[in-house]
Backbone as a ProteinNet text record, in pm:
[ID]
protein_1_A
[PRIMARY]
XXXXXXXXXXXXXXXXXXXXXXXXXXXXXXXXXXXXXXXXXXXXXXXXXXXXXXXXXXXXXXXXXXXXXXXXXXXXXXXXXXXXXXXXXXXXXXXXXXXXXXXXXXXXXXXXXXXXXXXXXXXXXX
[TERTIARY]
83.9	0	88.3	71.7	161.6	103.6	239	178.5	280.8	251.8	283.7	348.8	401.8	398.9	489.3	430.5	487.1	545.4	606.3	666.6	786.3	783.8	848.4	756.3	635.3	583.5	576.6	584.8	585	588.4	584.7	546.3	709.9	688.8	798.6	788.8	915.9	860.2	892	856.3	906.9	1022.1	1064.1	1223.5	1264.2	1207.3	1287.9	1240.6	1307.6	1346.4	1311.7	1279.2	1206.6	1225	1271.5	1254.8	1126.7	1037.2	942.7	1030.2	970.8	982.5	872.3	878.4	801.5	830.1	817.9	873.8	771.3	853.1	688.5	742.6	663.7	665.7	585.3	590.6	471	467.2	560.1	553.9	552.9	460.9	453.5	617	580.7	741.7	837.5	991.4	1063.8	1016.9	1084.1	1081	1092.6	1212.4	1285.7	1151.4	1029.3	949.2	835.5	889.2	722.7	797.1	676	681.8	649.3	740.6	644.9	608.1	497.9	489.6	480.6	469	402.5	315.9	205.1	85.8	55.8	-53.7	-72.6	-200.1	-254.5	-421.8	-427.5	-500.9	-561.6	-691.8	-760.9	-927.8	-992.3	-1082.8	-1173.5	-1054.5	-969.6	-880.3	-883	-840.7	-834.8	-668	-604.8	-543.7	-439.9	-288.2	-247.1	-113.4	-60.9	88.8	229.1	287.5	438.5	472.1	564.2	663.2	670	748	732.7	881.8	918.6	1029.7	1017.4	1100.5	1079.2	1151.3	1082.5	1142.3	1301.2	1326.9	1472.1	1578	1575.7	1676.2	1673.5	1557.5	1553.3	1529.8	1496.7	1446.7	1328.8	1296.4	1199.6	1141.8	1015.8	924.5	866	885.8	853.3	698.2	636.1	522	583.6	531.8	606.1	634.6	526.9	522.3	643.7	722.2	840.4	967.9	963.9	1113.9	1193.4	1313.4	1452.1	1432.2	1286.8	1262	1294.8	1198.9	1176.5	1315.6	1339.2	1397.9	1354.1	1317.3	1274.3	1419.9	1441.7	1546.6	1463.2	1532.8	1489	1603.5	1574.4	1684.9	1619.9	1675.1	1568.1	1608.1	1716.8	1793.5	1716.9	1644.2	1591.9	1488.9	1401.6	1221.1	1156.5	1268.7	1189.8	1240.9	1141.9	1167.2	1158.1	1216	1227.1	1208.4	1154.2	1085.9	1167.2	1297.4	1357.6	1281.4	1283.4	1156.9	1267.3	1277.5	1334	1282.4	1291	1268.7	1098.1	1089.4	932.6	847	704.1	610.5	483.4	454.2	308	201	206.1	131.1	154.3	297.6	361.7	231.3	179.6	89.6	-13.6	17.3	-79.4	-51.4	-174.4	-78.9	-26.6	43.9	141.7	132.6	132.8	64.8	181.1	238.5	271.2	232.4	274.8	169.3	244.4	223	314.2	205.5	252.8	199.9	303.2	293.6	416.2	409.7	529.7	537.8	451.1	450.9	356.7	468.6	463.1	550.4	538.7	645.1	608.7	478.4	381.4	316.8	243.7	198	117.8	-3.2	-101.6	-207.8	-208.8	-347.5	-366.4	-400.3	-489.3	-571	-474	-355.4	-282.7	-180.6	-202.4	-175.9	-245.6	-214	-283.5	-253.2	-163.4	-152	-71.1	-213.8	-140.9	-153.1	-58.2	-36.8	-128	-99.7	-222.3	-216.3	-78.2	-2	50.4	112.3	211.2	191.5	132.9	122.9	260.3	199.6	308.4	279.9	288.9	251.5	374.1	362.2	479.1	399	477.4	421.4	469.8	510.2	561.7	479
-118.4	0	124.5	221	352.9	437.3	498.6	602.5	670.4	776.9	913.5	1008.6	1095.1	1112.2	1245.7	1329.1	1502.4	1534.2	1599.7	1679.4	1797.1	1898.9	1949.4	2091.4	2113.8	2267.3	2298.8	2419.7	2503.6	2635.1	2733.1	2909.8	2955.6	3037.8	3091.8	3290	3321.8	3448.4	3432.3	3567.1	3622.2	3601.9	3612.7	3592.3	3480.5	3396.1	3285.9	3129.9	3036	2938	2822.1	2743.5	2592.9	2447.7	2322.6	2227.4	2115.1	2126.2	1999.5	1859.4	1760.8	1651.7	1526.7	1443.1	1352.1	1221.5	1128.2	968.4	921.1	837.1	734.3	619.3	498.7	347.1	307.7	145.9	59.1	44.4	100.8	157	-53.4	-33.9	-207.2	-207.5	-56	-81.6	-20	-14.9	63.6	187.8	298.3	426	510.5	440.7	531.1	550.7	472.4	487.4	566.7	675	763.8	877.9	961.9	1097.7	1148	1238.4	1308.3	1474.7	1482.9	1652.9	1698.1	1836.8	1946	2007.1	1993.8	2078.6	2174.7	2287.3	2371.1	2372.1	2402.5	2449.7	2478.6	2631.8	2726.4	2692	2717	2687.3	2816	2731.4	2836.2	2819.4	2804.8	2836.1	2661.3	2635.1	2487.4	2459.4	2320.8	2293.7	2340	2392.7	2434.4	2372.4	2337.1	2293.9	2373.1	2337.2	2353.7	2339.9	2199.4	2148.4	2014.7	1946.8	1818.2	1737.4	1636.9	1583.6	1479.5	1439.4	1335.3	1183.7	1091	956.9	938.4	939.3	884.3	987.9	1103.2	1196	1311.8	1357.5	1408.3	1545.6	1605.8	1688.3	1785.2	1881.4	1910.1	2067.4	2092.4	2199.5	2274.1	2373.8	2487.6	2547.8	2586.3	2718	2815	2910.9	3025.9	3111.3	3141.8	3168.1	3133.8	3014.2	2964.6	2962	2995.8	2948.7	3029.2	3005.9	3106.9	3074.8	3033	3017.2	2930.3	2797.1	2698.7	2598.9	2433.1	2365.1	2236.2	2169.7	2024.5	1911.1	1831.7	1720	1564.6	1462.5	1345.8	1274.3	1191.7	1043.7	901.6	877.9	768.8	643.1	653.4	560.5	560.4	674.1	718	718.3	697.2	699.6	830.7	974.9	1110.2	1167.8	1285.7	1373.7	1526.7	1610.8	1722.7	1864.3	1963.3	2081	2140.2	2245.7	2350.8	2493.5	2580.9	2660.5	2804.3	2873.9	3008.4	3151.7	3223.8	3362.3	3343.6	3288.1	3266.1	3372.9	3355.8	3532	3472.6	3554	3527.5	3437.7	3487.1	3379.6	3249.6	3217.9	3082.3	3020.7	3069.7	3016.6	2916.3	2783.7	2647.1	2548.5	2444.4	2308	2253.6	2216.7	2153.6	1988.6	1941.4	1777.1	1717.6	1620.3	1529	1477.8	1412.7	1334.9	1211.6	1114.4	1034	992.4	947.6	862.7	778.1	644.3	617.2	654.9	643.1	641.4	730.6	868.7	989.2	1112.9	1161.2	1277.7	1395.8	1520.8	1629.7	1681.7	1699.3	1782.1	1851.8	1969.3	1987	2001.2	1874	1850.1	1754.3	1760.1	1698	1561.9	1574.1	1462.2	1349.7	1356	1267.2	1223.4	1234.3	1181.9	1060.9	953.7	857.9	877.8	903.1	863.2	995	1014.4	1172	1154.2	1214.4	1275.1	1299.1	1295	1403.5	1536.7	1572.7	1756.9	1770.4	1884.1	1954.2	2120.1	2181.9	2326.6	2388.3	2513.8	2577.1	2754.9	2814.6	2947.4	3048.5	3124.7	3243.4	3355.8	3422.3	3513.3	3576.5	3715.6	3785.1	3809.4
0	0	0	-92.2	-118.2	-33.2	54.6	168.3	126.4	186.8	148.2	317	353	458.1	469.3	447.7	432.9	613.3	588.6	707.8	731.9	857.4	815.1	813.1	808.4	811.6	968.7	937	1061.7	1043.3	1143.7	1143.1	1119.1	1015.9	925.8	925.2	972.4	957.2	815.7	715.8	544.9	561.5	435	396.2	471.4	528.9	588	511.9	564.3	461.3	544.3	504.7	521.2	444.2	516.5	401.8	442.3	372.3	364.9	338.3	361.4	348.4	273.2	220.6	210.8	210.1	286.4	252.5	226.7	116.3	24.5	88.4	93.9	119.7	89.7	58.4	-37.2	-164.1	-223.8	-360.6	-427.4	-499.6	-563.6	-687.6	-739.1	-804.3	-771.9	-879.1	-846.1	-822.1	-731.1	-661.3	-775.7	-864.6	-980.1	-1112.7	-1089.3	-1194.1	-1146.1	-1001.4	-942.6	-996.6	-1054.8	-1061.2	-959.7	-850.6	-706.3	-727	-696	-699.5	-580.7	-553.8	-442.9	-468.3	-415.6	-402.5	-282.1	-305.3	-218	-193.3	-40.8	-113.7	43.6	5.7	116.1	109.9	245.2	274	161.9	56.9	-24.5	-170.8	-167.3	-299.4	-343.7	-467.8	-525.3	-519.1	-505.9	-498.5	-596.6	-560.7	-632.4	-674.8	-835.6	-822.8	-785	-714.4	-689.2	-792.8	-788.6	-842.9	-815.6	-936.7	-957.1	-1002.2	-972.4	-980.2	-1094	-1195.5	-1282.7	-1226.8	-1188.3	-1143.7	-1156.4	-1295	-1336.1	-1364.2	-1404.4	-1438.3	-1323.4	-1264.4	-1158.3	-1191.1	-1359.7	-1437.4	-1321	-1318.2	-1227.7	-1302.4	-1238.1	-1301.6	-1217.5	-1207.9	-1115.6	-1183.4	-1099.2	-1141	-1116.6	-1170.3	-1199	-1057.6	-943.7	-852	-758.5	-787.8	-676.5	-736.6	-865.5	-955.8	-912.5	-879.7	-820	-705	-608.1	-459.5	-389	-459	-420.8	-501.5	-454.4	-522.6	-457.3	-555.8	-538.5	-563.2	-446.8	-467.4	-432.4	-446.6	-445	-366.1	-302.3	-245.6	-273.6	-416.2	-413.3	-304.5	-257.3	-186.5	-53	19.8	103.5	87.2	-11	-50.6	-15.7	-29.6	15.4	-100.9	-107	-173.8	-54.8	-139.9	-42.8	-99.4	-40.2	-108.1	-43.3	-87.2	-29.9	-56.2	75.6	42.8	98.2	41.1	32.4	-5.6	131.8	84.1	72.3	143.7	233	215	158.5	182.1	232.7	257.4	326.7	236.3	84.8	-44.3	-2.2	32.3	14.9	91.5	224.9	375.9	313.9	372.6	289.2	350.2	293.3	329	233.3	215.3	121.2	150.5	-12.2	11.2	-116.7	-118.5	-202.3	-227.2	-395.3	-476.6	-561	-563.3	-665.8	-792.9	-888.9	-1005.4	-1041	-1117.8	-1178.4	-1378.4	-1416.2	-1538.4	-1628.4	-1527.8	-1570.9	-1621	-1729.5	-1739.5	-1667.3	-1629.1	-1541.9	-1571.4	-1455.8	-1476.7	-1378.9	-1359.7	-1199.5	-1220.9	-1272.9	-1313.4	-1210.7	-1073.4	-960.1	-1033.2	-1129.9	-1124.2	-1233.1	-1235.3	-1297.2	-1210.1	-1044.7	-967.7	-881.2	-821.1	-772.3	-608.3	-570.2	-410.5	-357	-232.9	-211.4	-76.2	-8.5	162.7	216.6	336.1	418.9	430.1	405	440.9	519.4	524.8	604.5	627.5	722	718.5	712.9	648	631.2	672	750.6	759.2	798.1	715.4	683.1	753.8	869.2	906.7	1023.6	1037.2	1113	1304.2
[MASK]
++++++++++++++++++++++++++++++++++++++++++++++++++++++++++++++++++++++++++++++++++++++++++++++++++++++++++++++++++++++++++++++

């Protein structure tokens, strides 16, 4: 059974910096064949994409909102992936959820994901 398991949010003043976490387990196949993303979603707003890691080359895709900010890494050796979060603003304030699919190309389209987290809050704020 593929679980998911974010961690790692907590109260951030601005300009300050954060790393999420996620460890997957259960995975029926290799690790090296999940695509993992980051999602966001505030109460009233729809879920929103981060960024997404590609299984095998480790290729990754920003929304425009985090590029230069944010940086997505992987351990596949470790079954986590990890959201480096920089230069923190108040927008960033969410929960943040990981997502895997396998053998899916980048994309931050929710619904081409199969197995997602429970979250991790994240609130930026002075």
């Amino acid at each position: 059974q593929v679980q998911l398991v974010e961690s790692g949010g907590t109260l951030v003043q601005p300009g300050g910096s954060l790393k999420l976490s996620c460890a997957a387990s259960g995975f029926p196949f290799n690790f090296d064949y999940y695509t993992i993303g980051w999602f966001r979603q505030v109460p009233g707003k729809e879920r929103e994409g981060v960024s997404c890691i590609d299984a095998s080359d480790g290729s990754a895709y920003y929304t425009d909102s985090v590029k230069g900010r944010f940086t997505i890494s992987r351990d596949n050796a470790k079954m986590t992936v990890y959201l480096h979060m920089n230069s923190l603003k108040p927008e960033d304030t969410a929960v943040y959820f990981c997502a895997t699919a396998a053998w899916i190309p980048l994309t931050l389209v929710a619904d081409k994901y199969d197995f997602w987290g429970r979250g991790t809050q994240v609130t930026v704020s002075s």
